[in-house]
Coordinates of C-alpha atoms in Angstrom, one line a residue:
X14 CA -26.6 21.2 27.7
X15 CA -23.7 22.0 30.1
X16 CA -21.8 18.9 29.9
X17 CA -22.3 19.1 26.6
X18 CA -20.8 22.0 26.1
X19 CA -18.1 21.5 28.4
X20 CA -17.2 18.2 26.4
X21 CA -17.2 20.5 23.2
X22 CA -15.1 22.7 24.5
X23 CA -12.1 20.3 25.3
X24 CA -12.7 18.8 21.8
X25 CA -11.9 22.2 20.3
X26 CA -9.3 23.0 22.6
X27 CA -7.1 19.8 22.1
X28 CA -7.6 20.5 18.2
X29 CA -6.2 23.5 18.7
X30 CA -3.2 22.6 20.5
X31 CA -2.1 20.5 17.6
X32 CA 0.9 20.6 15.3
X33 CA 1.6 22.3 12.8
X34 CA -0.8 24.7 12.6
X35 CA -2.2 24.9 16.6
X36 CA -1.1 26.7 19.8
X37 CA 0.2 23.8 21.9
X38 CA -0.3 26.1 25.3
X39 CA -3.7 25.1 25.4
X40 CA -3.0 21.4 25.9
X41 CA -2.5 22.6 29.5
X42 CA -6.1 22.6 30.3
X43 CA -7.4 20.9 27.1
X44 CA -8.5 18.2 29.1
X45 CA -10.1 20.4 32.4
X46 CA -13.8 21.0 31.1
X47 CA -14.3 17.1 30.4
X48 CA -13.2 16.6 33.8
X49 CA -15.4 19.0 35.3
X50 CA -18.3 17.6 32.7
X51 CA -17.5 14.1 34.3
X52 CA -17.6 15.5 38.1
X53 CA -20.4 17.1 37.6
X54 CA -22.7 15.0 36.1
X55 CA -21.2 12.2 38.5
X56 CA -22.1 13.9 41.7
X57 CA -25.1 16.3 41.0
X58 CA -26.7 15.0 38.1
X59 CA -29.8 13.1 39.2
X60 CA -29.8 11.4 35.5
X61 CA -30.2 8.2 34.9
X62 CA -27.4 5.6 32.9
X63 CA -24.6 8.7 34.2
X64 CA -21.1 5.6 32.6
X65 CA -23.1 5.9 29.4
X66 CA -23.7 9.8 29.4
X67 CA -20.0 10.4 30.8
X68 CA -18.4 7.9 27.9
X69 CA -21.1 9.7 25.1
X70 CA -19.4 12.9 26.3
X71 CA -15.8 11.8 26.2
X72 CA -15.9 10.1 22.9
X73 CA -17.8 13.4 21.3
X74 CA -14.4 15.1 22.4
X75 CA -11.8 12.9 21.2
X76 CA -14.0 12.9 17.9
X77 CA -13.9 16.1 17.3
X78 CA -9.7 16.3 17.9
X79 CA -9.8 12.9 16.1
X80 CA -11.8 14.1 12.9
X81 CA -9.7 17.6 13.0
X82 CA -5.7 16.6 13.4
X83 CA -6.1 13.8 11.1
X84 CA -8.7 14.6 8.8
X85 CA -6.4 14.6 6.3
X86 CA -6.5 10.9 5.9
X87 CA -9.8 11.2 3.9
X88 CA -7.1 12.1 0.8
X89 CA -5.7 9.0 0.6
X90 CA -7.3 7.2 -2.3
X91 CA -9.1 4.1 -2.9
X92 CA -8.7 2.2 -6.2
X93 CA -10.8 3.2 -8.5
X94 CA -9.0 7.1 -7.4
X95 CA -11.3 8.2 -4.7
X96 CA -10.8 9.3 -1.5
X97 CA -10.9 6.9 0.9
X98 CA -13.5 6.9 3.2
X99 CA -12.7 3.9 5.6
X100 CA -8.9 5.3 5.7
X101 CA -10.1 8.2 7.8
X102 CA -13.1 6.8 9.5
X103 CA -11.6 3.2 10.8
X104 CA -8.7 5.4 12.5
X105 CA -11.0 8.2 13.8
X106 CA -14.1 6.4 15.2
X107 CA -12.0 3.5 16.6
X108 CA -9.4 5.9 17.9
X109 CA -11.6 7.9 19.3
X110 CA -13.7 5.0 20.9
X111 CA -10.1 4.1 22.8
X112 CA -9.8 7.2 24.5
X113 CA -12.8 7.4 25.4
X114 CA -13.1 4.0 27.4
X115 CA -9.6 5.2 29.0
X116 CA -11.6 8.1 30.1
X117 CA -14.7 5.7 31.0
X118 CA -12.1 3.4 33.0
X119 CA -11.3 6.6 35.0
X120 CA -14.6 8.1 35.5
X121 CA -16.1 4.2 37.1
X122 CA -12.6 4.2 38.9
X123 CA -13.1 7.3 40.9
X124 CA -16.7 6.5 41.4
X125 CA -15.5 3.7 43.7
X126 CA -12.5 5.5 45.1
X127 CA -12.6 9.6 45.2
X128 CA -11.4 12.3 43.1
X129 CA -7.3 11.7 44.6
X130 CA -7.6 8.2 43.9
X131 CA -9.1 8.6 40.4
X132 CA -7.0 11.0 39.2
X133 CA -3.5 9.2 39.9
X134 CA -5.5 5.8 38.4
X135 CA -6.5 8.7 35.3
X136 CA -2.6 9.6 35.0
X137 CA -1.7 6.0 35.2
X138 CA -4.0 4.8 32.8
X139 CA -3.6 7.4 29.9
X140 CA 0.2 7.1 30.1
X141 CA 0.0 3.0 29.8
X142 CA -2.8 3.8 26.9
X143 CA 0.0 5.4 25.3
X144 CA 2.7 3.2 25.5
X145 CA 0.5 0.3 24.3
X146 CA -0.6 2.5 21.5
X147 CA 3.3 2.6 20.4
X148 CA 3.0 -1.2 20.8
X149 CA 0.3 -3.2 19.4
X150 CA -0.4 -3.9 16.1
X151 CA -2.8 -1.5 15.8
X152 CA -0.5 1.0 16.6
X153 CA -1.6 4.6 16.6
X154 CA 0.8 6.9 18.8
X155 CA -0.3 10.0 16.4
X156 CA -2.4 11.6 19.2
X157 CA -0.1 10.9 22.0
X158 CA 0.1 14.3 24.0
X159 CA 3.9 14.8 24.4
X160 CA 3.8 15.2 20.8
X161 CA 1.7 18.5 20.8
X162 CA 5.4 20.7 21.0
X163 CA 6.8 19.4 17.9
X164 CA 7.3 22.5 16.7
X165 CA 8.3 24.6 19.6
X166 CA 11.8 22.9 20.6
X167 CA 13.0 25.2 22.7
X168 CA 10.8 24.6 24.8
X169 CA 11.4 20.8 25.3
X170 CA 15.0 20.3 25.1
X171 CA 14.3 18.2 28.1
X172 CA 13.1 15.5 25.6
X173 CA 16.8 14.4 25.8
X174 CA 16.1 13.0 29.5
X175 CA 12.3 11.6 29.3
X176 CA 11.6 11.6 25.8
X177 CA 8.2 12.1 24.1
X178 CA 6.3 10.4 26.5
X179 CA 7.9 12.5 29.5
X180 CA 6.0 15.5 27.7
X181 CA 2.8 13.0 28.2
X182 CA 2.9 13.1 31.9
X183 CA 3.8 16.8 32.0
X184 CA 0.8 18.0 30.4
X185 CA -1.5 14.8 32.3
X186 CA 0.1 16.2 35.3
X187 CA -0.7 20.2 34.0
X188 CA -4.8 19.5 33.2
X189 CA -5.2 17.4 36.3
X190 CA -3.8 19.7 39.1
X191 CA -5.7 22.6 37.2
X192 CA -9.2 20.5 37.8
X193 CA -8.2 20.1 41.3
X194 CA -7.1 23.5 42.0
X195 CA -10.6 24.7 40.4
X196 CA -12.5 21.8 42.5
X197 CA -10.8 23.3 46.0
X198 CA -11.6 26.3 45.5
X199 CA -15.5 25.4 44.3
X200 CA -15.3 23.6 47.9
X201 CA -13.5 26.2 50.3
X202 CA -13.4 29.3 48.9
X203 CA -10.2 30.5 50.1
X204 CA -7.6 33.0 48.5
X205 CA -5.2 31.7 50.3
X206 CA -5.6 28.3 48.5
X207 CA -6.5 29.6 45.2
X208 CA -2.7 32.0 44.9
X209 CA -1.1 28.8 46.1
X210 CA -2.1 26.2 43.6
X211 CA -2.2 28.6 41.1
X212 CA 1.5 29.1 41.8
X213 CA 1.8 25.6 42.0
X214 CA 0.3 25.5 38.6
X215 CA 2.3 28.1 37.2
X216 CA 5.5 26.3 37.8
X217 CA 4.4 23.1 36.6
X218 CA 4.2 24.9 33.2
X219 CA 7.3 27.1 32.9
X220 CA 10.1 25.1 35.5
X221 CA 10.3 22.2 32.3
X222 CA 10.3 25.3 29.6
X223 CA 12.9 27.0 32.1
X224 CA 15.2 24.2 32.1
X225 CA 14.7 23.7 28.2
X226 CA 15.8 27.1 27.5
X227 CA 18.8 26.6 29.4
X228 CA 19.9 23.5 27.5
X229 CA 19.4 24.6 24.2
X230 CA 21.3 28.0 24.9
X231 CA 24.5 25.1 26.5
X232 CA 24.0 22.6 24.1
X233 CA 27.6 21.2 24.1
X234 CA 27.9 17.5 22.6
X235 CA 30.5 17.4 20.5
X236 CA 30.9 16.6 16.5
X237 CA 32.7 13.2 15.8
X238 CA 32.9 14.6 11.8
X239 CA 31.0 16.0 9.2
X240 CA 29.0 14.7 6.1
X241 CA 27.5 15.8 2.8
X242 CA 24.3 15.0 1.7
X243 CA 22.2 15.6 -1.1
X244 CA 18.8 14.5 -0.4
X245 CA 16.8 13.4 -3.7
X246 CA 13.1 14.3 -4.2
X247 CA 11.8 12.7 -7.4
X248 CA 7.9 13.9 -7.0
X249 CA 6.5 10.7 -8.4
X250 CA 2.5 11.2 -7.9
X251 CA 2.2 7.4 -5.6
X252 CA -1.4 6.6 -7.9
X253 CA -0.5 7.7 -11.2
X254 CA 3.2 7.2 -12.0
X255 CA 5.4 5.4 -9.4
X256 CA 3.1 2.4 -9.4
X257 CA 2.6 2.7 -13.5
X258 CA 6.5 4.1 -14.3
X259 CA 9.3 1.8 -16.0
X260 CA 11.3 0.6 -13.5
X261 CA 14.6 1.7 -15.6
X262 CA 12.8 5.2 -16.3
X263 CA 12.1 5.7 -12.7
X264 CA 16.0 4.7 -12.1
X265 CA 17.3 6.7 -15.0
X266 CA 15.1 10.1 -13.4
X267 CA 16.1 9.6 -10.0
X268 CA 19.8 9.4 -11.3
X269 CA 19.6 12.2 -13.6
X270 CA 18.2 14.2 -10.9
X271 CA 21.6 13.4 -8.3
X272 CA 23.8 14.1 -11.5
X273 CA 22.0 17.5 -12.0
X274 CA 23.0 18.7 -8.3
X275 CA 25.8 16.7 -7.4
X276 CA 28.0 19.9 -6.6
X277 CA 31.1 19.0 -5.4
X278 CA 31.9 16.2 -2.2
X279 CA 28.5 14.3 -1.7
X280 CA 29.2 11.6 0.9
X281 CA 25.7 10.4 0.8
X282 CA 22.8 10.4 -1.8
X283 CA 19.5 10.0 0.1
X284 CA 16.3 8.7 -2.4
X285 CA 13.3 8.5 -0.4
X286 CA 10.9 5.3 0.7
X287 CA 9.9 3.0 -2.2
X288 CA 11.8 4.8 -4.7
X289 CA 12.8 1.3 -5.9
X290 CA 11.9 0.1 -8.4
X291 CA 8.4 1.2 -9.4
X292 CA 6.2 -1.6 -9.3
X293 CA 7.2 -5.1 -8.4
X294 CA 10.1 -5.9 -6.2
X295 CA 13.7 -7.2 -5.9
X296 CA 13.8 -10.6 -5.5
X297 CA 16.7 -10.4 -2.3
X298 CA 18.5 -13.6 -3.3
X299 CA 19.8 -12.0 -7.1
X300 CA 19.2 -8.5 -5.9
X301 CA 23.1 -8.1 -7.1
X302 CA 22.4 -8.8 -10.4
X303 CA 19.5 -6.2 -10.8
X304 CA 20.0 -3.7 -14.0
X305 CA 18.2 -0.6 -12.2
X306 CA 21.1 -1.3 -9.0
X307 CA 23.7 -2.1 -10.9
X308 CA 23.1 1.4 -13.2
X309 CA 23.4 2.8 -9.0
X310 CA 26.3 1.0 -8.2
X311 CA 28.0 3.0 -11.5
X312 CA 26.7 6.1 -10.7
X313 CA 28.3 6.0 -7.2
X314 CA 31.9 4.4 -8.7
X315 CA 31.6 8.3 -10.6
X316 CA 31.6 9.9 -7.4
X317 CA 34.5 8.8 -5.3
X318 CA 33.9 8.2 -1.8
X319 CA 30.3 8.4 -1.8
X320 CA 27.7 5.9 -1.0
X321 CA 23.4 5.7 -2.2
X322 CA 21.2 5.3 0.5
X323 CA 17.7 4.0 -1.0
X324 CA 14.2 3.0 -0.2
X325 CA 13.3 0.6 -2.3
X326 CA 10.5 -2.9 -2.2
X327 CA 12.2 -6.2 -2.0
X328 CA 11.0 -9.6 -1.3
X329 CA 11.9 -13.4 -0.2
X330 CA 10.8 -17.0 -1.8
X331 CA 10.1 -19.8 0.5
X332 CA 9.6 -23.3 0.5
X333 CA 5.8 -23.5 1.3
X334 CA 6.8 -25.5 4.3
X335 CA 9.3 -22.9 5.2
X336 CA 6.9 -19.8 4.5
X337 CA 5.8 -16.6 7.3
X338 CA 2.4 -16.9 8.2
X339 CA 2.1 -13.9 6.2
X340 CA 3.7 -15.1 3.1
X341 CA 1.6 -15.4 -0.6
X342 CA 1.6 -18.9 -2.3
X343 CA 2.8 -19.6 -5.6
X344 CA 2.5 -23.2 -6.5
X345 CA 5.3 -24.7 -4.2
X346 CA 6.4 -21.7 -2.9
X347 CA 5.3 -18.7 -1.0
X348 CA 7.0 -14.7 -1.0
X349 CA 7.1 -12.7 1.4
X350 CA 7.1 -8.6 0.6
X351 CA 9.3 -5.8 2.7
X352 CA 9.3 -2.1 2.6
X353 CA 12.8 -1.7 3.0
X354 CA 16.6 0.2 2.8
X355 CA 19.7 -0.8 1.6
X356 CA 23.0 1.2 1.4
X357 CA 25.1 1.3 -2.7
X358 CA 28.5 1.2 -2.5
X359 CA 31.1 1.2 -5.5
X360 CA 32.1 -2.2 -4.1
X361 CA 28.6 -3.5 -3.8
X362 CA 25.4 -3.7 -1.6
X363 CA 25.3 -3.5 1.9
X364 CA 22.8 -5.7 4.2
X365 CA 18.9 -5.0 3.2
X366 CA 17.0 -3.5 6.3
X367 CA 12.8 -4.1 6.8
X368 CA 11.0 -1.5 7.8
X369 CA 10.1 -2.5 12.2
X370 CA 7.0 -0.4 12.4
X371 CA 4.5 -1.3 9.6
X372 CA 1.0 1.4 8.8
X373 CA -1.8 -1.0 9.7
X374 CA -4.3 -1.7 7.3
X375 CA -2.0 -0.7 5.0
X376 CA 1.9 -2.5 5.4
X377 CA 0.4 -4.8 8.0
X378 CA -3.0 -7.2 8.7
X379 CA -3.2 -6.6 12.7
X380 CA -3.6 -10.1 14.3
X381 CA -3.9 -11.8 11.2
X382 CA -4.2 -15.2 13.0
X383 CA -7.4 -14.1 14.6
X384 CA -8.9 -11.6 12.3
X385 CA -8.2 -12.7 9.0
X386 CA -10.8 -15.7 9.4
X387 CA -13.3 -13.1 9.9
X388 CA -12.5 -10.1 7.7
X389 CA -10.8 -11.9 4.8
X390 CA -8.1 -9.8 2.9
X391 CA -9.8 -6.3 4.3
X392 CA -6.4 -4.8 4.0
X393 CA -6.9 -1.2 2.3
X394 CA -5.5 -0.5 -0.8
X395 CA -3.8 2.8 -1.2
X396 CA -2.1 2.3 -4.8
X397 CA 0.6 -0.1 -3.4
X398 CA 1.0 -3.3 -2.1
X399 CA -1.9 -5.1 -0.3
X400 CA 0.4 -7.7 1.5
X401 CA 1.1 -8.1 5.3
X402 CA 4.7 -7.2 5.2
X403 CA 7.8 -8.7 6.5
X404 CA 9.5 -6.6 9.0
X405 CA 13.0 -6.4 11.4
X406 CA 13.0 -7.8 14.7
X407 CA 16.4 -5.8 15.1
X408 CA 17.4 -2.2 13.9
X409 CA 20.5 -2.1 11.4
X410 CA 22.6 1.1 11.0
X411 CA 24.3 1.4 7.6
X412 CA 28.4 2.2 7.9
X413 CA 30.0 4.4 5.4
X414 CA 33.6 2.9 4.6
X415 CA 34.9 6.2 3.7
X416 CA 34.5 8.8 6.9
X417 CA 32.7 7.7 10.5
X418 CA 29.0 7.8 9.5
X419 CA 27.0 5.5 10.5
X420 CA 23.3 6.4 9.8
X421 CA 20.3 4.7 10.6
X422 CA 17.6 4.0 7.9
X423 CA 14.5 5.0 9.6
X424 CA 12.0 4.3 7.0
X425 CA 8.7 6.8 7.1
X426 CA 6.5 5.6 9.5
X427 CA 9.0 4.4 11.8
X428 CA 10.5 8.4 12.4
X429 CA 7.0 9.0 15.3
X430 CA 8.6 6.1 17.6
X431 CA 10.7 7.4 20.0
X432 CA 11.9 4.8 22.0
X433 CA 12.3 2.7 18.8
X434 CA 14.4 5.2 17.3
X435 CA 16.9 4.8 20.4
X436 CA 17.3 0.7 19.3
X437 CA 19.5 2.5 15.9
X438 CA 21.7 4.8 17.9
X439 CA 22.3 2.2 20.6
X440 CA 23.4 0.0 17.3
X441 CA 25.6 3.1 16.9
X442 CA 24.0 5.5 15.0
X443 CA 25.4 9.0 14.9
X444 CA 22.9 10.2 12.1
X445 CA 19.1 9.4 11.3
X446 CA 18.5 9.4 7.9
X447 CA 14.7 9.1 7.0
X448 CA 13.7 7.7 4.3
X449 CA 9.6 8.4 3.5
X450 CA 6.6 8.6 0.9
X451 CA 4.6 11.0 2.8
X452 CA 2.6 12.2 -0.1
X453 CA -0.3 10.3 -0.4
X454 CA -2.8 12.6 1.4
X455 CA -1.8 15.1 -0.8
X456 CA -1.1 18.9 0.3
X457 CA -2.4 18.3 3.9
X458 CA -1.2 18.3 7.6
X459 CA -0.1 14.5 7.2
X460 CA 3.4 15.2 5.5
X461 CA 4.0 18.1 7.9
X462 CA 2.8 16.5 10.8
X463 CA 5.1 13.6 10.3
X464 CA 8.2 16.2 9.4
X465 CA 7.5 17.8 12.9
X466 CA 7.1 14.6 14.8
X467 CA 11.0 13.9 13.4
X468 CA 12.1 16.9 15.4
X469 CA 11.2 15.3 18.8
X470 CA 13.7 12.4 17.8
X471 CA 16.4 14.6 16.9
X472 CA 15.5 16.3 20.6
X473 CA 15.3 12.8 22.1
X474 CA 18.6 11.1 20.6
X475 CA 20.8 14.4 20.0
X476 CA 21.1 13.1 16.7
X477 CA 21.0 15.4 12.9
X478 CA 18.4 14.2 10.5
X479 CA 18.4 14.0 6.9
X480 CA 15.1 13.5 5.2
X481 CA 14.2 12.5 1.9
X482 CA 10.4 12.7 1.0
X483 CA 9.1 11.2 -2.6
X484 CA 7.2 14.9 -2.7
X485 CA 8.2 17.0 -0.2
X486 CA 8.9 17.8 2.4
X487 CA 12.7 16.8 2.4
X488 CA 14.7 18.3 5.2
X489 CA 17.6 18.4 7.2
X490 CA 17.1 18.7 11.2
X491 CA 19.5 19.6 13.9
X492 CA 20.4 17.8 16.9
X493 CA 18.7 20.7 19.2
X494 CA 14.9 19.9 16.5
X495 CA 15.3 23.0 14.5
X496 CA 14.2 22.4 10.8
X497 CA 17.3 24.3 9.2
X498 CA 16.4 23.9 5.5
X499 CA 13.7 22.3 3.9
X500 CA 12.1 21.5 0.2
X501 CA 8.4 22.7 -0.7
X502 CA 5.8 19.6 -1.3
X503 CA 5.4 18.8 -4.8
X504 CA 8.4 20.5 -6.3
X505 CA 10.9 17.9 -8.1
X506 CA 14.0 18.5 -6.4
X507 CA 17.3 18.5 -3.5
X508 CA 18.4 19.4 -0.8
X509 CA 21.9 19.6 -0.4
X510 CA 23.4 20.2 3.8
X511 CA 26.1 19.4 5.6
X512 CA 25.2 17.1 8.8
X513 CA 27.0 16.6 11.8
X514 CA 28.0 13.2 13.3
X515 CA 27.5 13.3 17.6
X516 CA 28.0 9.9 19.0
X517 CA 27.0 10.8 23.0
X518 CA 23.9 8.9 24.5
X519 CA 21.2 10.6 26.5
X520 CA 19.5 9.5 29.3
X521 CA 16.4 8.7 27.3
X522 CA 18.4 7.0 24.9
X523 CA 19.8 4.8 27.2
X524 CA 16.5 4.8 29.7
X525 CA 14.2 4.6 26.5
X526 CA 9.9 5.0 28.1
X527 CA 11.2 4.6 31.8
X528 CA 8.3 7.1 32.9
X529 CA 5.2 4.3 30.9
X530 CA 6.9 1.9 32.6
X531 CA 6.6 3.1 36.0
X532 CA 3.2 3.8 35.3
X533 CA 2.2 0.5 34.3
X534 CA 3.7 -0.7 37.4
X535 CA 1.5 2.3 39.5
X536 CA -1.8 1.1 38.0
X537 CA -1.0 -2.7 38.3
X538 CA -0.4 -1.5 42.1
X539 CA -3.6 0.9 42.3
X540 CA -5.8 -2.1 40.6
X541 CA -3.9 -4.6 43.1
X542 CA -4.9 -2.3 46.4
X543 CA -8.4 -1.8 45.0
X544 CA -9.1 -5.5 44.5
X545 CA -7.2 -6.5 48.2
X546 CA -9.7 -3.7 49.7
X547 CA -12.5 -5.1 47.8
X548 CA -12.1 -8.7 48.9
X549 CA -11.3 -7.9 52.9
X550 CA -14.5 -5.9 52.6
X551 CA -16.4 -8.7 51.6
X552 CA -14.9 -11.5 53.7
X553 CA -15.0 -9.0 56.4
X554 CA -11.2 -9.3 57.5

């Protein structure tokens, strides 16, 4: 019953660390009564299958802060217009059954090696977790730790040197030290050692929230220019109407709505993800000759010097001997679908960019190759498209030919990737503009989840963000992450601001996930020494 509870306990406690409605201080020992759970039951439980009982107490933990910071999921909606129950349950229980066999991996690790040895290999391990999570196709970086300050930036203004993941290894390195300072003093005893490694502990904590404070007091890069931008928020309800609407009534809306509030020098109109066109797509090859763009193109020749910025769905015809894997066939030829951006001039269109980072099960059939054999077209169906998109290999930045912005169209789900968000301003982006349809869970903590994860790539690149949501929340973001001005969810709407243009690099920007890196190499090397130990043991060298 112990364990149990102790594994309870660090469920609750990483839930309520969470964004945007949790106290992230607790993420500092979140993690410390699992460990003790494991430890204990390792060493002086005389129970019987102790790896099954240790990974049955891990997985009820990331359960529980599985099921409680994305819950919300369960409002997406399936077809026929009810919630969808495999959108919340695939994520949660399969999420939750990774973390747990990281945490497995770690408990059979120090098992063979000792506490020291396990808890470096547990560091190790849990940050290369994380960097594959941002990775594979099944890509699922929502839980990573370093995200549990998104909404306290002043106290990691230090995300401009190691970035998201640097916040990882600060609170790994926070929960693990805490276990051992408990376990020395369950050994020994001693004052002396306790005041010490509490000290030690102590400074782990502040010395990063020190340093942050001092940064975002001597912020100093320096504006390159200034632009206005009205940010559009149509409020199109994703199963009922922007599916169903006219494709010229959607266009004629969105328009009316920037005529309504276009108040003097707008450099930029921002419509949100998908605003374009409804339901279908632009065929990219006559995409110039569309009515609902051209109508665009006019609008923007009635504003001097200012350019549309759009989410919108396009697609590509093949030959079928010419086609993407994940291309439909149509007779002799085969399409393939993007979620993607373009830039409206008054002298034309600007290159089309494809969303990088696809939602699987949902923009993207993980591993098609090798699952779609098995599991047919299991893709879930959220109102939209059903396809495997097309995507980037590259990042594009859109320039305005009227001032010096150059702003990078990060399309929704792309805005949590932090070192994919440095590939735009390396291709010289001095503004993130976000682009998203973050209101099909309705009024939950997934829009406002994925508004404060943007705040830790403003932090990380020292870049302003716009943002234009389909229902809210649209926003504009500073470079230092402070949410300046924002819409409410559901209200049809703008935002007008004035964002500034910085063009300096961090280190993280230039350095990108340095720290996963490092320790991928650590637990190749820890897995390496193991295995070399383990054969000279048995050939007796």
């Amino acid at each position: 019953m112990q364990y149990l509870i102790l594994s309870l306990i660090s469920g609750v406690l990483l839930s309520l660390s969470w964004p945007t409605y949790g106290i992230p201080f607790f993420i500092f020992f979140a993690l410390v009564p699992l460990l003790l759970a494991e430890h204990q039951l390792r060493l002086f439980s005389s129970t019987q299958y102790k790896g099954w009982k240790i990974f049955g107490l891990s997985y009820l933990t990331f359960l529980i802060w599985n099921a409680v910071t994305t819950g919300w999921l369960y409002h997406a909606q399936s077809p026929d217009g009810t919630p969808s129950l495999m959108a919340v349950l695939f994520p949660v229980l399969v999420n939750s059954l990774l973390y747990a066999s990281v945490f497995s991996f770690y408990s059979f690790f120090k098992k063979m090696k000792g506490t020291y040895w396990g808890l470096a290999f547990l560091i190790s391990i849990w940050m290369a977790f994380e960097k594959f999570h941002l990775e594979w196709e099944f890509t699922w970086p929502w839980l990573n730790l370093g995200n549990a300050f998104a909404e306290y930036p002043k106290l990691i203004q230090w995300y401009d040197t190691l970035g998201a993941t640097g916040g990882s290894l600060w609170i790994l390195i926070a929960n693990v030290f805490l276990f051992y300072t408990i376990r020395i003093w369950q050994a020994e005893r001693s004052r002396k050692e306790l005041i010490k490694n509490a000290s030690i502990y102590i400074g782990i904590m502040v010395i990063p929230m020190l340093i942050s404070w001092y940064k975002y007091y001597h912020f100093d890069f320096q504006s390159k220019g200034e632009v206005s931008v009205l940010m559009l928020q149509p409020e199109l309800d994703p199963y009922t109407e922007k599916y169903t609407k006219d494709s010229l009534q959607i266009t004629e809306e969105l328009l009316a709505l920037a005529a309504e509030n276009a108040k003097g020098q707008i450099d930029v109109f921002l419509a949100p993800e998908t605003a374009l066109p409804g339901y279908g797509s632009y065929s990219e090859k006559g995409i110039g000759n569309s009515v609902t763009l051209k109508s665009i193109q006019e609008f923007v020749r009635q504003h001097p010097k200012s350019v549309f910025i759009a989410g919108l769905s396009t697609h590509r015809v093949f030959p079928i001997d010419e086609a993407p894997a994940n291309a439909y066939q149509y007779d002799q030829y085969a399409a393939e679908s993007y979620n993607s951006a373009i830039q409206i001039t008054q002298s034309g269109l600007s290159e089309i960019y494809h969303k990088g980072k696809l939602v699987p099960g949902v923009e993207i059939f993980p591993y098609m190759h090798l699952l779609k054999p098995i599991l047919g077209d299991a893709m879930l169906n959220f109102g939209g498209t059903i396809a495997s998109l097309g995507r980037d290999k590259e990042r594009m930045v859109f320039a305005n030919p009227y001032n010096k912005m150059k702003a990078a169209p990060i399309i929704c789900y792309e805005s949590i990737y932090g070192e994919f968000t440095t590939e735009y301003v390396k291709k010289g982006a001095n503004l993130l503009a976000i682009v998203t349809n973050d209101s099909w869970w309705g009024v939950s903590e997934g829009h406002r989840q994925l508004l404060s994860y943007a705040r830790l790539r403003a932090i990380e690149t020292r870049r302003e963000i716009v943002r234009s949501a389909n229902s809210g929340m649209s926003a504009k973001i500073n470079a230092l992450g402070e949410v300046e001005e924002h819409t409410l969810y559901g209200d049809r709407t703008t935002l007008f601001s004035k964002a500034q243009l910085y063009e300096e690099h961090t280190f993280y920007t230039k350095t990108g996930d340095w720290i996963s890196r490092v320790a991928i190499f650590v637990l190749g090397f820890i897995i390496f020494y193991t295995w070399i130990q383990w054969v000279r043991k048995k050939i007796k060298w």
